Amino acid sequence: EVQLVESGGGLVQPGGSLRLSCAASGFTFRNYWMHWVRQAPGKGLVWVSRINSDGTSTRYADSVKGRFTISRDNAKNTVYLQMNSLRAEDTAVYYCARDGDTGYECTLDYWGQGTLVTVSS
Amino acid sequence: DIQMTQSPSSLSASVGDRVTITCRASQSITSDLNWYQQKPGKAPKLLIYGASSLQSGVPSRFSGSGSGTDFTLTISSLQPEDFATYYCQQSYSTPTFGQGTKVEIK
């Protein structure tokens, strides 16, 4: 069974940093691209970042470029999101998701349960 | 970025109704369009990929159609478990989502 379990969320002050983790199981993690998607309270889904299977290629939404860094450790079956210079508008539930086997890139077939990040003083 | 616009933003329907949600892209995205269902407090679930392919395990009452800029998600006979928010997402370029359509009980 495919499982994605996020951790690392919490309350952080504006300008602070946080690192999210997403532990994967139930599939061959090193073969899949992975994504982060966020959802502000009561709002819609916003794509944040993705990383390819071996970690050599990454992409970011303009809103987080230069502040967030996605990475992965295929030996630990884990993808990370390092978030620096956090702003109030980064407050959201952050989901990790797998880029599936559909033949279409950026089609997210499995999602974690999400971890809440709150940026507030 | 490609903008995705869903309509309506919300709708009220009864069990057994046929429901249609539309999604329009700001430029052609060929068939690179996915649909997700999200229930309150839960993660999104992939329903349809490639505009019209049903994800494994998703009931056949869900269907998708369209190409280019205009797409449709149809629920042929609404069931109690289908009351949720639905999002389209383009995968043609940097992913973007529609704003969501909330399907409520009439």
Coordinates of C-alpha atoms in Angstrom, one line a residue:
Chain A
E1 CA 0.0 0.0 0.0
V2 CA 1.4 3.4 -1.0
Q3 CA 1.8 5.7 2.0
L4 CA 3.1 9.3 2.2
V5 CA 3.5 10.7 5.7
E6 CA 4.4 14.4 6.2
S7 CA 5.9 15.8 9.3
G8 CA 7.7 19.0 10.5
G9 CA 4.9 21.5 10.4
G10 CA 4.2 23.9 13.2
L11 CA 4.1 27.5 14.3
V12 CA 6.9 29.7 13.2
Q13 CA 7.5 33.5 13.3
P14 CA 7.7 35.6 10.1
G15 CA 11.2 35.4 8.7
G16 CA 11.8 32.0 10.3
S17 CA 12.6 28.6 8.8
L18 CA 11.0 25.2 8.8
R19 CA 11.8 21.9 7.2
L20 CA 9.1 19.5 6.1
S21 CA 9.6 15.8 5.6
C22 CA 7.6 13.3 3.7
A23 CA 8.3 9.6 4.3
A24 CA 7.2 7.3 1.5
S25 CA 6.5 3.6 1.6
G26 CA 4.8 0.9 -0.4
F27 CA 6.5 1.7 -3.8
T28 CA 9.9 2.1 -5.3
F29 CA 10.5 5.7 -4.2
R30 CA 13.6 6.3 -6.3
N31 CA 11.6 5.8 -9.5
Y32 CA 9.1 8.6 -9.0
W33 CA 9.0 12.4 -9.2
M34 CA 7.6 14.0 -6.1
H35 CA 5.7 17.2 -5.5
W36 CA 4.6 19.6 -2.7
V37 CA 1.2 21.3 -2.9
R38 CA -0.2 23.7 -0.3
Q39 CA -3.7 24.8 0.7
A40 CA -4.3 27.9 2.8
P41 CA -7.1 27.7 5.3
G42 CA -10.4 27.7 3.4
K43 CA -8.7 28.2 0.1
G44 CA -7.8 26.1 -3.0
L45 CA -4.9 24.0 -4.0
V46 CA -1.6 25.6 -5.0
W47 CA 1.3 23.7 -6.5
V48 CA 4.6 24.6 -4.7
S49 CA 7.5 22.5 -6.1
R50 CA 8.6 19.2 -7.7
I51 CA 11.7 17.1 -7.9
N52 CA 12.7 14.5 -10.4
S53 CA 13.5 10.9 -9.4
D54 CA 17.2 11.3 -8.8
G55 CA 17.1 14.8 -7.4
T56 CA 18.9 16.5 -10.2
S57 CA 16.0 18.6 -11.4
T58 CA 13.7 20.8 -9.4
R59 CA 11.1 23.4 -10.1
Y60 CA 9.3 26.0 -8.0
A61 CA 6.3 28.2 -8.0
D62 CA 7.2 31.9 -8.4
S63 CA 5.8 32.6 -5.0
V64 CA 8.4 30.5 -3.2
K65 CA 11.3 30.6 -5.6
G66 CA 14.5 31.6 -3.8
R67 CA 13.0 30.9 -0.4
F68 CA 12.0 27.2 -0.5
T69 CA 14.2 24.2 -1.5
I70 CA 13.0 20.8 -2.4
S71 CA 15.3 17.8 -2.0
R72 CA 15.2 14.0 -1.5
D73 CA 17.1 11.2 0.0
N74 CA 16.4 8.0 -2.0
A75 CA 18.2 5.9 0.6
K76 CA 15.7 7.1 3.2
N77 CA 12.6 7.2 0.9
T78 CA 12.0 10.8 2.0
V79 CA 11.4 14.1 0.2
Y80 CA 12.0 17.4 2.0
L81 CA 10.9 21.0 1.7
Q82 CA 13.2 23.5 3.3
M83 CA 11.3 26.7 3.9
N84 CA 13.2 29.9 4.7
S85 CA 12.1 33.6 5.0
L86 CA 8.6 32.5 5.8
R87 CA 5.7 34.9 5.4
A88 CA 2.2 35.0 6.8
E89 CA 0.9 34.1 3.3
D90 CA 2.9 30.8 3.5
T91 CA 0.4 29.6 6.2
A92 CA -1.2 26.5 4.8
V93 CA -1.5 22.7 5.0
Y94 CA 1.4 21.3 3.0
Y95 CA 0.8 18.0 1.1
C96 CA 3.4 15.9 -0.5
A97 CA 2.2 13.9 -3.6
R98 CA 3.6 11.3 -5.9
D99 CA 3.8 11.9 -9.7
G100 CA 2.0 8.9 -10.9
D101 CA 2.4 6.1 -13.5
T102 CA -0.2 7.6 -15.8
G103 CA 2.1 8.6 -18.6
Y104 CA 1.2 12.2 -18.0
E105 CA 3.8 14.3 -16.0
C106 CA 2.6 16.2 -13.0
T107 CA -0.4 13.9 -12.4
L108 CA -0.6 13.4 -8.7
D109 CA -1.9 9.9 -7.9
Y110 CA -1.1 9.6 -4.2
W111 CA -1.1 12.3 -1.5
G112 CA -0.1 12.5 2.1
Q113 CA -2.4 13.6 4.9
G114 CA -0.8 17.0 5.0
T115 CA 1.1 19.0 7.7
L116 CA 0.0 22.5 8.9
V117 CA 2.4 25.3 8.8
T118 CA 1.4 28.5 10.6
V119 CA 3.4 31.7 10.2
S120 CA 2.5 34.2 12.9
S121 CA 4.1 36.3 15.5
Chain B
D1 CA 1.4 30.6 -15.9
I2 CA -1.6 29.0 -17.4
Q3 CA -4.8 30.1 -15.6
M4 CA -7.5 27.5 -14.9
T5 CA -11.1 28.7 -14.4
Q6 CA -13.8 26.4 -13.1
S7 CA -17.6 27.0 -13.2
P8 CA -19.7 27.0 -11.3
S9 CA -17.9 27.8 -8.0
S10 CA -20.5 25.9 -6.2
L11 CA -23.7 24.0 -6.9
S12 CA -26.5 22.3 -5.1
A13 CA -27.7 18.9 -6.3
S14 CA -29.7 15.9 -5.1
V15 CA -28.7 12.3 -4.9
G16 CA -29.3 10.8 -8.4
D17 CA -28.7 14.0 -10.3
R18 CA -26.4 14.3 -13.2
V19 CA -23.8 16.9 -12.4
T20 CA -21.4 18.7 -14.8
I21 CA -18.5 20.9 -13.9
T22 CA -16.5 22.8 -16.5
C23 CA -12.9 23.9 -16.5
R24 CA -11.4 26.4 -19.0
A25 CA -7.6 26.9 -19.6
S26 CA -6.2 30.3 -20.6
Q27 CA -4.4 28.6 -23.5
S28 CA -4.4 25.2 -25.1
I29 CA -3.2 22.4 -22.8
T30 CA -4.0 19.6 -25.3
S31 CA -5.3 16.8 -23.0
D32 CA -3.1 17.5 -20.1
L33 CA -5.9 17.9 -17.6
N34 CA -6.6 16.1 -14.3
W35 CA -9.6 16.2 -11.9
Y36 CA -9.4 15.7 -8.2
Q37 CA -12.0 15.3 -5.4
Q38 CA -11.4 16.7 -1.9
K39 CA -13.5 16.1 1.1
P40 CA -13.2 18.4 4.2
G41 CA -10.1 17.7 6.2
K42 CA -8.8 15.2 3.7
A43 CA -6.2 15.1 1.0
P44 CA -7.3 15.4 -2.6
K45 CA -7.9 12.2 -4.6
L46 CA -7.2 11.8 -8.3
L47 CA -10.3 10.9 -10.3
I48 CA -9.5 11.6 -13.9
Y49 CA -6.2 12.1 -15.8
G50 CA -5.4 12.9 -19.4
A51 CA -8.8 14.6 -19.6
S52 CA -10.8 11.4 -19.9
S53 CA -9.0 8.4 -18.3
L54 CA -10.5 7.1 -15.2
Q55 CA -8.0 6.5 -12.3
S56 CA -8.0 3.0 -11.0
G57 CA -10.6 2.4 -8.3
V58 CA -12.7 5.4 -9.2
P59 CA -16.4 4.6 -9.9
S60 CA -17.5 4.7 -13.5
R61 CA -20.2 7.3 -12.8
F62 CA -17.3 9.8 -13.0
S63 CA -16.2 10.8 -16.5
G64 CA -14.1 13.5 -18.1
S65 CA -14.1 15.0 -21.6
G66 CA -12.5 17.8 -23.6
S67 CA -9.3 19.0 -25.1
G68 CA -7.6 22.2 -25.9
T69 CA -9.0 24.8 -23.6
D70 CA -12.4 23.4 -22.5
F71 CA -13.0 20.4 -20.3
T72 CA -15.8 18.8 -18.4
L73 CA -16.2 16.5 -15.4
T74 CA -19.5 14.7 -15.2
I75 CA -21.0 12.7 -12.4
S76 CA -23.8 10.6 -14.0
S77 CA -25.7 9.9 -10.9
L78 CA -24.7 11.8 -7.8
Q79 CA -24.2 9.6 -4.7
P80 CA -24.0 10.7 -1.0
E81 CA -20.3 10.2 -0.9
D82 CA -19.8 12.5 -3.9
F83 CA -20.5 15.7 -2.0
A84 CA -17.1 17.3 -2.0
T85 CA -15.0 20.0 -3.7
Y86 CA -13.6 19.2 -7.2
Y87 CA -10.5 20.7 -8.7
C88 CA -9.1 20.6 -12.2
Q89 CA -5.4 20.9 -12.7
Q90 CA -3.4 21.3 -15.9
S91 CA -0.2 19.3 -16.3
Y92 CA 0.8 20.8 -19.6
S93 CA 3.3 23.2 -18.0
T94 CA 4.1 24.3 -14.4
P95 CA 1.0 22.8 -12.7
T96 CA -1.9 25.1 -11.8
F97 CA -5.3 24.3 -10.3
G98 CA -8.7 25.7 -10.8
Q99 CA -10.3 27.5 -7.9
G100 CA -12.6 24.5 -7.1
T101 CA -16.2 23.7 -7.3
K102 CA -18.1 22.8 -4.2
V103 CA -20.9 20.2 -4.7
E104 CA -23.4 20.6 -1.9
I105 CA -26.6 18.7 -0.9
K106 CA -29.8 20.3 -2.2

